Coordinates of C-alpha atoms in Angstrom, one line a residue:
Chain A
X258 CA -20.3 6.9 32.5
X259 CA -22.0 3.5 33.8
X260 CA -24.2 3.7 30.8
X261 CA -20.9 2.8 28.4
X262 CA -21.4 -0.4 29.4
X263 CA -25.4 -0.5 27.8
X264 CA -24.1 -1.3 24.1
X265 CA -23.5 -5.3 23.6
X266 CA -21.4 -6.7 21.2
X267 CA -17.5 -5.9 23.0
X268 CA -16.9 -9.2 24.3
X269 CA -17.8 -10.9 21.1
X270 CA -15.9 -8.0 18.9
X271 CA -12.5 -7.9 20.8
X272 CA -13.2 -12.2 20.7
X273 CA -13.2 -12.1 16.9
X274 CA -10.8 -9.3 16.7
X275 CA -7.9 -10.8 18.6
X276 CA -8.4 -14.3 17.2
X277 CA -8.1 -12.9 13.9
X278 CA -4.9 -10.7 15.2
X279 CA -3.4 -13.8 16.6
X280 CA -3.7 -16.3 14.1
X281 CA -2.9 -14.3 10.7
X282 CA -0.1 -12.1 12.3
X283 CA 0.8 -12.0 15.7
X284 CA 1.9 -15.8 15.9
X285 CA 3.4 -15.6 11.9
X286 CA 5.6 -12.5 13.2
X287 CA 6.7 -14.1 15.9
X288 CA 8.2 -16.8 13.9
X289 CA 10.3 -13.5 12.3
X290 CA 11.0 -12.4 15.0
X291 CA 12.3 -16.0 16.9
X292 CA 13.8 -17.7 14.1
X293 CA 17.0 -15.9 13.4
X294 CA 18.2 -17.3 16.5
X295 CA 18.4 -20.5 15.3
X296 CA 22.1 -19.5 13.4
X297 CA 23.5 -18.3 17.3
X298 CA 24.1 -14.5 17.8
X299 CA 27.8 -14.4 15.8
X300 CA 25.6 -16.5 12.8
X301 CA 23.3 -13.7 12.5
X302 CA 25.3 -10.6 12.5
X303 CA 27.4 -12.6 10.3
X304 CA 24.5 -13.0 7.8
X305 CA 23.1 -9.6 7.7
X306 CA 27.0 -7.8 7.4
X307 CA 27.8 -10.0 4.4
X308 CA 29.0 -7.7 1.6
X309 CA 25.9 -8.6 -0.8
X310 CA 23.6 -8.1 2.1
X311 CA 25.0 -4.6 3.1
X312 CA 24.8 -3.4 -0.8
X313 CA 21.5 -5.0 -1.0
X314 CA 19.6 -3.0 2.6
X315 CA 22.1 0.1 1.6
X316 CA 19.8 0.3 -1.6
X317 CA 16.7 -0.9 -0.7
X318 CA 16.7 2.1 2.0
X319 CA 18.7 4.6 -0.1
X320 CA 16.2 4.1 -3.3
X321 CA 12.9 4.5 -0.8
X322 CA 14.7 7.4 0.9
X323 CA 15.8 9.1 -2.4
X324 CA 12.4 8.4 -4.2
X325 CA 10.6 9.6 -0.8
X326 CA 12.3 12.7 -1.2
X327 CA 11.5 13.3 -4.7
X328 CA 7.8 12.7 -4.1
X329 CA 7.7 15.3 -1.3
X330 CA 7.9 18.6 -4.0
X331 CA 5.7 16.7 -6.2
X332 CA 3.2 15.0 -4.0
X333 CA 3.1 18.8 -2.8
X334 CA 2.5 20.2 -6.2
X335 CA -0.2 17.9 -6.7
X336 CA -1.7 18.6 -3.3
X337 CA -2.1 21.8 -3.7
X338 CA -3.9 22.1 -7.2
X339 CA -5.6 19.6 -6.3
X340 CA -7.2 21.7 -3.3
X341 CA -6.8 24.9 -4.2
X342 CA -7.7 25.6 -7.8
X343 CA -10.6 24.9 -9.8
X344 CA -9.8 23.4 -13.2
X345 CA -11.1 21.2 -16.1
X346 CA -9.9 17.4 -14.4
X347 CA -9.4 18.3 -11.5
X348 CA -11.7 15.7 -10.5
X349 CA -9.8 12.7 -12.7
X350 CA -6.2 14.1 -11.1
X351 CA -7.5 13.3 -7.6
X352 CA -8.9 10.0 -8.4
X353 CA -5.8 9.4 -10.7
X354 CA -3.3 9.8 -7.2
X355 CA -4.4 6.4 -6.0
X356 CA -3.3 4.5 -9.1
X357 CA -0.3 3.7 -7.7
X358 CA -2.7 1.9 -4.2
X359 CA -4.6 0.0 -6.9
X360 CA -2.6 -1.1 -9.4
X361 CA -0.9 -4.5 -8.9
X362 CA 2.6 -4.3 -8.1
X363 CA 3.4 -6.5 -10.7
X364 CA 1.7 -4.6 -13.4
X365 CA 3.5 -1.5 -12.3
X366 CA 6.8 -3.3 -12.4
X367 CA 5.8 -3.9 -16.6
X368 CA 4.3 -0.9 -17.4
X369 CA 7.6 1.0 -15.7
X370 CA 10.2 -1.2 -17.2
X371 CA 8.4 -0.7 -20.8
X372 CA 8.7 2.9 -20.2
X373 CA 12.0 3.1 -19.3
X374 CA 13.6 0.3 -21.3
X375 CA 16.3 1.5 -23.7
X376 CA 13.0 1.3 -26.6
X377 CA 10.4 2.9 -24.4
X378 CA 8.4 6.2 -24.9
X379 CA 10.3 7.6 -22.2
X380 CA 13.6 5.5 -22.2
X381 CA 14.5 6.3 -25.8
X382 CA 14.9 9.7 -25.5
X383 CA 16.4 9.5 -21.9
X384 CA 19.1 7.3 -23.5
X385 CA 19.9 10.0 -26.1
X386 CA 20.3 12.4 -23.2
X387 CA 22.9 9.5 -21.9
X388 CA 20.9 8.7 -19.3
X389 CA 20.1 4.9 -18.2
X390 CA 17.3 4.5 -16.1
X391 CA 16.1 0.6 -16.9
X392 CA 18.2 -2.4 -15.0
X393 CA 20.2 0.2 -13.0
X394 CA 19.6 2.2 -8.9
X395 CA 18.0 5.0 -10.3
X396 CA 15.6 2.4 -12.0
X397 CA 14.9 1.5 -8.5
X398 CA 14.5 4.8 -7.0
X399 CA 11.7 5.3 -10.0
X400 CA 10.0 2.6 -9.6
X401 CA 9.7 3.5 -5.7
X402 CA 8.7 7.0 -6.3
X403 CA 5.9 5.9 -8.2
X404 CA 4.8 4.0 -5.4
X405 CA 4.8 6.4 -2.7
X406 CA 3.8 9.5 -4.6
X407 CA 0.0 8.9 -3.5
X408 CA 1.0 8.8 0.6
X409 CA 2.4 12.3 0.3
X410 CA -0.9 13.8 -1.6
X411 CA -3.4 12.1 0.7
X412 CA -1.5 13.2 3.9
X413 CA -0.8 17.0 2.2
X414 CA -4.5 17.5 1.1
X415 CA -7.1 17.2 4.4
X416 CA -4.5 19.7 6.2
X417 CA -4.6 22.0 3.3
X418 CA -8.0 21.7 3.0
X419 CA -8.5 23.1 6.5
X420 CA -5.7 25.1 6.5
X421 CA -8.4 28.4 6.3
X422 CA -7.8 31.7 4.5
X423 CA -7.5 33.7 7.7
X424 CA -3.8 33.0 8.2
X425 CA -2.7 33.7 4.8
X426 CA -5.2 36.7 4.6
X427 CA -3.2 38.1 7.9
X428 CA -0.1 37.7 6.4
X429 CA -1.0 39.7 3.4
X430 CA -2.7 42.6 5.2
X431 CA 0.3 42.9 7.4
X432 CA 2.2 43.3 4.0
X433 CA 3.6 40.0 3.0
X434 CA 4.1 39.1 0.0
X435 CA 2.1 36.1 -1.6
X436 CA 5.8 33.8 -1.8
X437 CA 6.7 34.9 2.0
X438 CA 3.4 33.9 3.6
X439 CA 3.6 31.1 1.7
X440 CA 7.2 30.1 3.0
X441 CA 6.5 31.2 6.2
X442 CA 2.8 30.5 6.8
X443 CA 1.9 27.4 5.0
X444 CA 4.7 25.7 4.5
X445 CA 5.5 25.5 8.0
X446 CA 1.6 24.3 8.6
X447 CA 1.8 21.4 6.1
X448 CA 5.3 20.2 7.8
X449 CA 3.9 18.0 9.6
X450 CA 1.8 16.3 7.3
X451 CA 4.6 16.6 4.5
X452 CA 6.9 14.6 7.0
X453 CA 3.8 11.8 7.4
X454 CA 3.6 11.3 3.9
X455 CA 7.2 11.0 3.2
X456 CA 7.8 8.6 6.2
X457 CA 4.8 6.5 4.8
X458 CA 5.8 6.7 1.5
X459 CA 9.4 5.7 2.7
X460 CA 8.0 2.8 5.0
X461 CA 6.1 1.4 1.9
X462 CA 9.3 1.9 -0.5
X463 CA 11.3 -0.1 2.0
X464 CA 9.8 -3.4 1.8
X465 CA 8.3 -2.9 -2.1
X466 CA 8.9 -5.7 -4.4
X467 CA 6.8 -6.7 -7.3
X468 CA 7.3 -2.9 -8.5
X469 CA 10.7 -3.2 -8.5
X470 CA 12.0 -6.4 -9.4
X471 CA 11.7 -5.6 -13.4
X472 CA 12.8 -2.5 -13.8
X473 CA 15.8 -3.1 -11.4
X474 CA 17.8 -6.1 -13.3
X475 CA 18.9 -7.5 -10.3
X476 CA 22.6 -7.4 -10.3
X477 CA 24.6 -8.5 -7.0
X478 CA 26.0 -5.8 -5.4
X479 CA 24.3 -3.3 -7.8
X480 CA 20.9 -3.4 -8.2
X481 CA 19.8 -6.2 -6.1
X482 CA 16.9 -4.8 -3.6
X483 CA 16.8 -6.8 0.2
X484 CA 13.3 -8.4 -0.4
X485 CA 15.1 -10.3 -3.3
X486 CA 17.6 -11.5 -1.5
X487 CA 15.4 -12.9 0.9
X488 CA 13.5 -14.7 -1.6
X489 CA 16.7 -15.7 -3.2
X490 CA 17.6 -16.9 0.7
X491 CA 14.2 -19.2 1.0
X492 CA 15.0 -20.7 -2.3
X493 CA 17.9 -22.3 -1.0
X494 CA 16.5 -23.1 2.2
X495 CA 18.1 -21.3 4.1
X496 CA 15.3 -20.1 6.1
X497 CA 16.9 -18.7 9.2
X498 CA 18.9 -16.3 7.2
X499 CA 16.1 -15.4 5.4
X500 CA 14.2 -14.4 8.9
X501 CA 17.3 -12.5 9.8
X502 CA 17.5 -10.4 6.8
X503 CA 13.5 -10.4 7.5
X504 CA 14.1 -9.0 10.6
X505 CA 17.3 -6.8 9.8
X506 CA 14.9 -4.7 7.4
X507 CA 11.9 -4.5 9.8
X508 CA 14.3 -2.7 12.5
X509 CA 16.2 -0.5 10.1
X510 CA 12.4 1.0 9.1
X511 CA 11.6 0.8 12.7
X512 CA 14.5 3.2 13.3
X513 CA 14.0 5.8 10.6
X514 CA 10.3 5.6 11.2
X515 CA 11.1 7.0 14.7
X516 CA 13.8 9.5 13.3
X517 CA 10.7 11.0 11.0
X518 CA 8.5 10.9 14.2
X519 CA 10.7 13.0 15.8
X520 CA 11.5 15.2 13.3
X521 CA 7.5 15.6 12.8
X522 CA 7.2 16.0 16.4
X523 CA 10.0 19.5 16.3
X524 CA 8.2 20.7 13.5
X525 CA 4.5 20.3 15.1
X526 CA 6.4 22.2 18.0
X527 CA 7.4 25.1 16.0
X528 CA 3.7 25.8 14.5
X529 CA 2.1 25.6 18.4
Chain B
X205 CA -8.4 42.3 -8.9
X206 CA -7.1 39.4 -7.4
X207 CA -7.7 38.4 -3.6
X208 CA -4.0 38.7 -1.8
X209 CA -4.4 35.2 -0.7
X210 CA -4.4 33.7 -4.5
X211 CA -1.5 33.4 -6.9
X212 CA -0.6 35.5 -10.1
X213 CA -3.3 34.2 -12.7
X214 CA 0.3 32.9 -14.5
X215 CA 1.2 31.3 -11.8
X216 CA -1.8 29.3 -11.1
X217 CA -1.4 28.3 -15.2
X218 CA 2.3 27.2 -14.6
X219 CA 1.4 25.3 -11.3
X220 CA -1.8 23.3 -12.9
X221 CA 0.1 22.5 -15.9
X222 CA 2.9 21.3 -13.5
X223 CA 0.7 19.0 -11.4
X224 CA -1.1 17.3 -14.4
X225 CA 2.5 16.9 -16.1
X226 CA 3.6 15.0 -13.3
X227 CA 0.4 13.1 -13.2
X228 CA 0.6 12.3 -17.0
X229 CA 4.5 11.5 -16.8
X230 CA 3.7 9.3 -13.6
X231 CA 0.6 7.7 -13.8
X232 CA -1.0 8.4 -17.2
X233 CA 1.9 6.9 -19.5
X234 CA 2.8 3.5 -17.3
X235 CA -1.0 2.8 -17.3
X236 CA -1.1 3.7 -21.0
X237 CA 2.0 1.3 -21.6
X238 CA 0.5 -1.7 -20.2
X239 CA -2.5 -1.1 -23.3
X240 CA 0.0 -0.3 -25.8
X241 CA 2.1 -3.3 -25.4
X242 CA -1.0 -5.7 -24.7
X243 CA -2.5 -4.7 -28.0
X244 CA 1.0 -4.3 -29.7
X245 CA -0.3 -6.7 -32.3
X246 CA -3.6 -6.1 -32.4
X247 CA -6.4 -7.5 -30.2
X248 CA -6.6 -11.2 -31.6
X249 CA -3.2 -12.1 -29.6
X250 CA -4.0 -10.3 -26.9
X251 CA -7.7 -11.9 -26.6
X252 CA -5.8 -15.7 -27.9
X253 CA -3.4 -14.7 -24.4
X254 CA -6.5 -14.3 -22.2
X255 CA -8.2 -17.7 -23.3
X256 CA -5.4 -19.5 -22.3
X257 CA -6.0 -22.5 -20.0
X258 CA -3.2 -21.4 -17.5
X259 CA -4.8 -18.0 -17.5
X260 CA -8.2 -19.0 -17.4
X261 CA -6.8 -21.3 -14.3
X262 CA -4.5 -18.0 -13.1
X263 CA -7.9 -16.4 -13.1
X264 CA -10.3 -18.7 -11.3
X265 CA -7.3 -19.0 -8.6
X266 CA -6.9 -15.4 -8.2
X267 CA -11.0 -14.9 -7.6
X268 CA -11.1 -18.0 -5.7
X269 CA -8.5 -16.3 -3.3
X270 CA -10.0 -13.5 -3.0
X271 CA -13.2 -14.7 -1.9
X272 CA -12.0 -16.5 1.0
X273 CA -9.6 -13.5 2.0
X274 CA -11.9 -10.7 1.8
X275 CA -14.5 -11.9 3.8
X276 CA -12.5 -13.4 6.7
X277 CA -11.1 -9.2 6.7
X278 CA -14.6 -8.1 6.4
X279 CA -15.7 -9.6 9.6
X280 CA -12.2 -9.5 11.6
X281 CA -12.3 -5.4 10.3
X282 CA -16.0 -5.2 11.2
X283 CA -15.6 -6.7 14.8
X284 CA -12.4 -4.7 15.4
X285 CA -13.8 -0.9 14.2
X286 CA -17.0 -2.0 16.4
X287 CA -14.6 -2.7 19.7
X288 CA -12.5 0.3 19.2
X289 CA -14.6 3.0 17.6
X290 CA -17.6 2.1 20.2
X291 CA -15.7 1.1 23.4
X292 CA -13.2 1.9 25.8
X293 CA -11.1 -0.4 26.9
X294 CA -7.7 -1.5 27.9
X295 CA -4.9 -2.1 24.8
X296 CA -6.9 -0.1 22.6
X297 CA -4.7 1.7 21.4
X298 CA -2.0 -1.0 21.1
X299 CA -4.6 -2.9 19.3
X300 CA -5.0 0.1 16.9
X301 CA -1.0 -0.3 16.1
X302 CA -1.3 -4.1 15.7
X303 CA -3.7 -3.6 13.2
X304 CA -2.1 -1.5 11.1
X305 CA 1.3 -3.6 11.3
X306 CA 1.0 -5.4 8.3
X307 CA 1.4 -2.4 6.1
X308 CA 4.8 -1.6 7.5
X309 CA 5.9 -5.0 6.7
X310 CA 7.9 -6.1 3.2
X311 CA 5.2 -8.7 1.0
X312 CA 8.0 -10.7 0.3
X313 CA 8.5 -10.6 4.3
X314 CA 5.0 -11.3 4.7
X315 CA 5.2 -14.5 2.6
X316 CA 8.1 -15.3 4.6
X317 CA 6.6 -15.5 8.5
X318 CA 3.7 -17.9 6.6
X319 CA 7.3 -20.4 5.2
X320 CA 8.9 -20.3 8.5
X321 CA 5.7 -21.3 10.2
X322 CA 3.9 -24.0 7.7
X323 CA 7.0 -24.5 5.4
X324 CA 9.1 -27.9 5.2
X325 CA 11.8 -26.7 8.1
X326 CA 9.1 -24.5 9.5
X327 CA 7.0 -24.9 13.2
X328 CA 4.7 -27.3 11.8
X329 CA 5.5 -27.8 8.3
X330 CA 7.0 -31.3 9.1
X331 CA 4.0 -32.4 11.7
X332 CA 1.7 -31.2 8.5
X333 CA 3.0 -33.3 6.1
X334 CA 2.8 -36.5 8.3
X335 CA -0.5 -35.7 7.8
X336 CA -1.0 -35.2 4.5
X337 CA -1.6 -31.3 4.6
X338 CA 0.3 -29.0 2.0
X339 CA 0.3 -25.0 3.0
X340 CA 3.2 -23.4 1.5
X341 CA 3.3 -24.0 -2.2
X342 CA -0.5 -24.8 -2.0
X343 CA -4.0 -22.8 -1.9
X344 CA -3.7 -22.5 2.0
X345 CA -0.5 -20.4 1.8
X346 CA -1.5 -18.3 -0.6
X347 CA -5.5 -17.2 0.9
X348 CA -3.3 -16.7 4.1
X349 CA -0.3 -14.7 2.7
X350 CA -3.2 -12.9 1.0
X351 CA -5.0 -12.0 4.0
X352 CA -2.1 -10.7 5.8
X353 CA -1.5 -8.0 3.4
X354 CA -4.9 -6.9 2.5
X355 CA -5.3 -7.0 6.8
X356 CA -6.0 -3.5 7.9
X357 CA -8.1 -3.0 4.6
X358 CA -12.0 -2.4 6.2
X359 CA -10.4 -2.2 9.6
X360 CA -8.9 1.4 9.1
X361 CA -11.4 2.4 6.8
X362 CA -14.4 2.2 9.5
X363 CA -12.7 3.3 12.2
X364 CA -12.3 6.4 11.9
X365 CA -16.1 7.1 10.4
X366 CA -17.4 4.9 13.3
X367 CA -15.7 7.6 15.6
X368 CA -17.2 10.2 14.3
X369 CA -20.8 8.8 14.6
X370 CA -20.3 8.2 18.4
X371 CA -22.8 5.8 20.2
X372 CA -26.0 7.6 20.5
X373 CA -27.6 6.0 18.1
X374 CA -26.4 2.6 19.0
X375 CA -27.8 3.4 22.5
X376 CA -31.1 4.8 21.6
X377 CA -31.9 1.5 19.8
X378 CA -30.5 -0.1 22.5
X379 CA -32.6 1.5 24.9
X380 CA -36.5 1.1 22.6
X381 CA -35.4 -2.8 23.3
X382 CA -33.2 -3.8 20.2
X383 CA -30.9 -6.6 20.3
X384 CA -27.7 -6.8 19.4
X385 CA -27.8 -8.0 15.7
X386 CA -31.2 -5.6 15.7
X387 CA -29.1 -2.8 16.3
X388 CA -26.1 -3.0 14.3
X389 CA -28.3 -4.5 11.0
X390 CA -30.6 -1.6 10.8
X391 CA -28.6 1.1 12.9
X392 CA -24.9 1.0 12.8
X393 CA -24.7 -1.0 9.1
X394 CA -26.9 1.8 7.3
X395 CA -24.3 4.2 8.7
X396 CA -21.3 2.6 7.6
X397 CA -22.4 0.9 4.1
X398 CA -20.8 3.1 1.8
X399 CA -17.2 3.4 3.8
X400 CA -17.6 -0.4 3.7
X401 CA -18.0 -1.1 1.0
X402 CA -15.3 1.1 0.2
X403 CA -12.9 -0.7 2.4
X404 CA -13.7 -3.7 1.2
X405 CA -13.3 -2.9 -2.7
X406 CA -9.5 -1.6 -2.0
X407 CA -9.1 -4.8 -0.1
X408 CA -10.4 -6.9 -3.0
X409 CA -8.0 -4.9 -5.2
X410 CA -4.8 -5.4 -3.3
X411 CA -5.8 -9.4 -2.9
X412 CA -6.3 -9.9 -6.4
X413 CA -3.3 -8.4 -7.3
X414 CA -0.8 -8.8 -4.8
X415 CA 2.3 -10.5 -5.9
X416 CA 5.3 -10.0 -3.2
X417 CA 3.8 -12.3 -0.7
X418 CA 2.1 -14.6 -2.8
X419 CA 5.1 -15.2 -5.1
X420 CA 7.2 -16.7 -1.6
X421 CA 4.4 -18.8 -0.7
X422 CA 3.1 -20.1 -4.4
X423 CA 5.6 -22.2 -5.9
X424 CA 4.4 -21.2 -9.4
X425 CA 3.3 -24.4 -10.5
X426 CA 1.3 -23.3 -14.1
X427 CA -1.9 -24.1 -14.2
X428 CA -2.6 -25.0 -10.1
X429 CA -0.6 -22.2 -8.0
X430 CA -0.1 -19.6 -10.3
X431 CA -2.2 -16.2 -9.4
X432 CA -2.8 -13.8 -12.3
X433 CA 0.3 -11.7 -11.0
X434 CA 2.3 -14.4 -11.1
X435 CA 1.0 -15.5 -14.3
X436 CA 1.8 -12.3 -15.5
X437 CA 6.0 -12.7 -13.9
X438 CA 5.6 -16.3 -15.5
X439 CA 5.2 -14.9 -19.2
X440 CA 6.9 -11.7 -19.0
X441 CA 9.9 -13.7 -17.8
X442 CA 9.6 -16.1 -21.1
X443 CA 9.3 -13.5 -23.6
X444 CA 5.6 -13.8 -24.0
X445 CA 5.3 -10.1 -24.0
X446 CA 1.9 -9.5 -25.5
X447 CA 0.7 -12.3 -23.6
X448 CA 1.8 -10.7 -20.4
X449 CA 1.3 -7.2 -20.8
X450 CA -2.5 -8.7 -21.9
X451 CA -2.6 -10.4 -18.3
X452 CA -2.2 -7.1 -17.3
X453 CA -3.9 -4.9 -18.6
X454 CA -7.0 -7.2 -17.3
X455 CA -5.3 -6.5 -13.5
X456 CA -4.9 -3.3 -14.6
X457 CA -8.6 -2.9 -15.4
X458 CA -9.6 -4.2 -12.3
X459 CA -7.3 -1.0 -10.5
X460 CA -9.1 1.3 -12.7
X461 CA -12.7 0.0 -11.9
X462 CA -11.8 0.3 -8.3
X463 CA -10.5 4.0 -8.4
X464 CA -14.2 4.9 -10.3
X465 CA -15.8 2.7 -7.6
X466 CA -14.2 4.4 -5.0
X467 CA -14.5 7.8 -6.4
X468 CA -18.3 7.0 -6.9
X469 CA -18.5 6.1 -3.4
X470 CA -16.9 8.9 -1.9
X471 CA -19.3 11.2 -3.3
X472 CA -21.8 9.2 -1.7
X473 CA -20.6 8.3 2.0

């Protein structure tokens, strides 16, 4: 092991690494994470409980957790024709996942509300079903499924990938049907990974914006996301409560992140 | 006969049919909306949108951001997959999680830490101004705000691969008498080109067309702080439609060049 030290470079690399660390987000976040403060201990609970506030995080987290939800039977779908079969686009499908990575927020925002808008292709005939999905929640949640569909795929598809016959192939001789191994032999592998993807796809949902913002119309208490009210917040100013709402949102993920980790964590338990 | 590890030949029709519906319903028809409405009126508006001097400036901004941000992640990404895929050291891992940190964080929220810091009540926004120097609302702000989310980009694309290839190589050519830069130009960079330039074409995608935390940081002033996203908000906002949806279906373009990029690449790394 004294040879690890024979390739050059590390001093430089963690150098460059942490100075770039530092400057672009370590001392910004701190500024998040210090500035509430500034409005006392009773100024900041105060600001993050007010009634606009509370309907604003209670959608911003009940959208991405809806819409997370949705994308897990989907992202699943996709997944595993993707993998498994061998059709005509195939190919296309799996590049088409990332579409929702690379296309600019605020381009998906347009292209979403001009779907769903009362006189879209899709709106129109939702409308004459009586349902209104433009400038209302479950514009929200659709908008955030749309981002988060691709995290479930691309954390679905390398486990299935090496998720080998063998296990299924056992199941079968041992006279299972094709739906019970699946329930009880695959499913249970891709756990895991399914929870991965829906706690990324959740995490990103959280904080989304540009997406959102056009399809949502932005009514107080209705369909007013947190990241607007934040940048309603630094418009007047007021930049402490906007750090506290900042900060509000960024412990609220934290805490469902670690709810998925530990549901991931019983579920990896029950396939060892 | 079918294998008892494969699906009813029905089956596997229903559940392909399913998947591309969903991709066609979720991805086909919003891409295929932004065209429709950009060309609404044929192509002369939309192409009369394009040439627009606050566009043509939306643009220039946009490319001009991206090429300071992309770079300054291309060599913070390249020194930090170097110092944790090829060393041991204390804090690695906590430097893994640090990296990744700016994808768990809200754009609008990453706009926001760049306000409280260089804005007009922020840390040094007032000691700034006595001196002249704008950040927030100016270029500054928004190449920073941009770098922060487009961070992880090359990082946690190399990492991984550089993993994977270990250090033997490395120390062969260090061994035959290779320096430093020796080694990693014609050792570890052959072995990582195509997952880098990978890394750094999604990272060039998300910094052209972020919006989030460039919208807190920009102050939309037409013509000098106004990115092509926000150009795009800008018109959509006063009923330009055509012109807006023409905005974007140029960013929208750019995402689709990526994917094939990307796809291409795969194929090859």
């Amino acid at each position: 092991m004294r040879r690890r030290a024979a390739l050059p470079g590390l001093g430089l690399a963690l150098g460059v690494t942490w100075l770039w660390l530092g400057l672009i987000v370590l001392v910004p976040l701190s500024a998040l994470v210090l500035r509430p403060w500034e409005l006392g201990l009773a100024g900041v609970w105060a600001s993050v409980t007010e009634p606009r506030v509370v309907a604003a995080l209670g959608l911003s987290f009940g959208a991405a957790l809806g819409a997370a939800l949705v994308d897990l039977p989907l992202g699943l779908l996709i997944a595993w024709v993707v993998v498994r079969y061998r059709f005509p686009g195939r190919r296309v499908l799996d590049a088409a996942i990332d579409l929702p990575f690379a296309l600019p927020t605020a381009v998906a925002g347009l292209a979403l509300t001009a779907l769903y808008a009362p006189n879209g292709w899709l709106g129109a005939p939702l409308a004459a079903m009586g349902v209104t999905v433009a400038f209302t929640p479950l514009g929200v949640a659709v908008a955030l499924a749309f981002v988060g569909l691709p995290f479930v795929v691309r954390m679905v598809e390398p486990v299935l990938r090496d998720l080998g016959p063998e296990a299924e192939e056992a199941a079968a001789v041992l006279g299972a049907t094709r739906w019970q191994a699946w329930r009880r032999v695959v499913l249970p592998a891709l756990g895991p990974a399914l929870v991965s993807g829906v706690a990324l796809a959740f995490a990103r949902a959280v904080g989304e914006y540009g997406s959102v913002i056009f399809i949502a119309g932005n009514r107080p208490m209705e369909s007013e996301i947190a990241p607007l009210l934040i940048v309603a917040r630094l418009e007047q100013y007021d930049y402490a409560g906007a750090a506290a709402l900042g900060l509000a949102m960024l412990l609220l993920s934290f805490v469902f992140l670690v709810v998925f980790g530990l549901m991931q964590r019983r579920l990896r338990r029950g396939v060892v | 006969m079918r294998r008892p590890t494969e699906e009813a030949p029905w089956l596997r029709w229903v559940l392909c049919l399913a998947a591309v519906g969903v991709a066609v319903l979720f991805l086909v028809l919003p891409l295929a909306a932004v065209f429709a409405e950009a060309f609404r009126r044929g192509w002369e508006p939309a192409v009369r949108a394009l040439a627009d001097p606050d566009a043509l400036a939306a643009v220039r901004l946009t490319l001009l951001v991206a090429a300071v941000a992309v770079p300054v992640n291309l060599v913070g990404g390249v020194a930090a997959a170097w110092a944790i895929a090829k060393f041991d050291f204390p804090g690695r891992r906590l430097l893994m999680v640090l990296i990744e940190l700016p994808f768990s964080v809200s754009p609008v929220i990453s706009g926001l830490v760049y306000v409280l810091v260089f804005g007009a009540q922020g840390w040094l926004g007032p000691w700034l101004e006595e001196r002249g120097v704008q950040v927030i609302f100016a270029l500054p702000g928004i190449v920073l705000a941009t770098i922060f989310v487009t961070f992880p980009f090359v990082a946690r694309t190399l990492i991984p691969l550089m993993q994977d290839q270990g250090r033997t190589e490395e120390e062969a050519a260090a061994t035959l008498g290779a320096d430093g830069w020796r080694m990693f130009r014609h050792v570890t960079l052959p072995n990582i080109r195509w997952a880098l330039l990978s890394g750094v074409l999604l990272c060039n995608a998300r910094a052209m067309g972020e919006f989030g935390a460039v919208s807190v940081v920009s102050g939309h002033v037409r013509g000098e702080t106004n990115t092509m996203p926000l150009h795009v908000e800008i018109l959509y906002n006063e009923y330009q439609f055509v012109a807006a949806f023409a905005v974007a279906g140029l960013l929208a373009l750019l995402a689709l060049v990526t994917l094939g990029a990307k796809a291409v690449l795969e194929r090859a790394g």
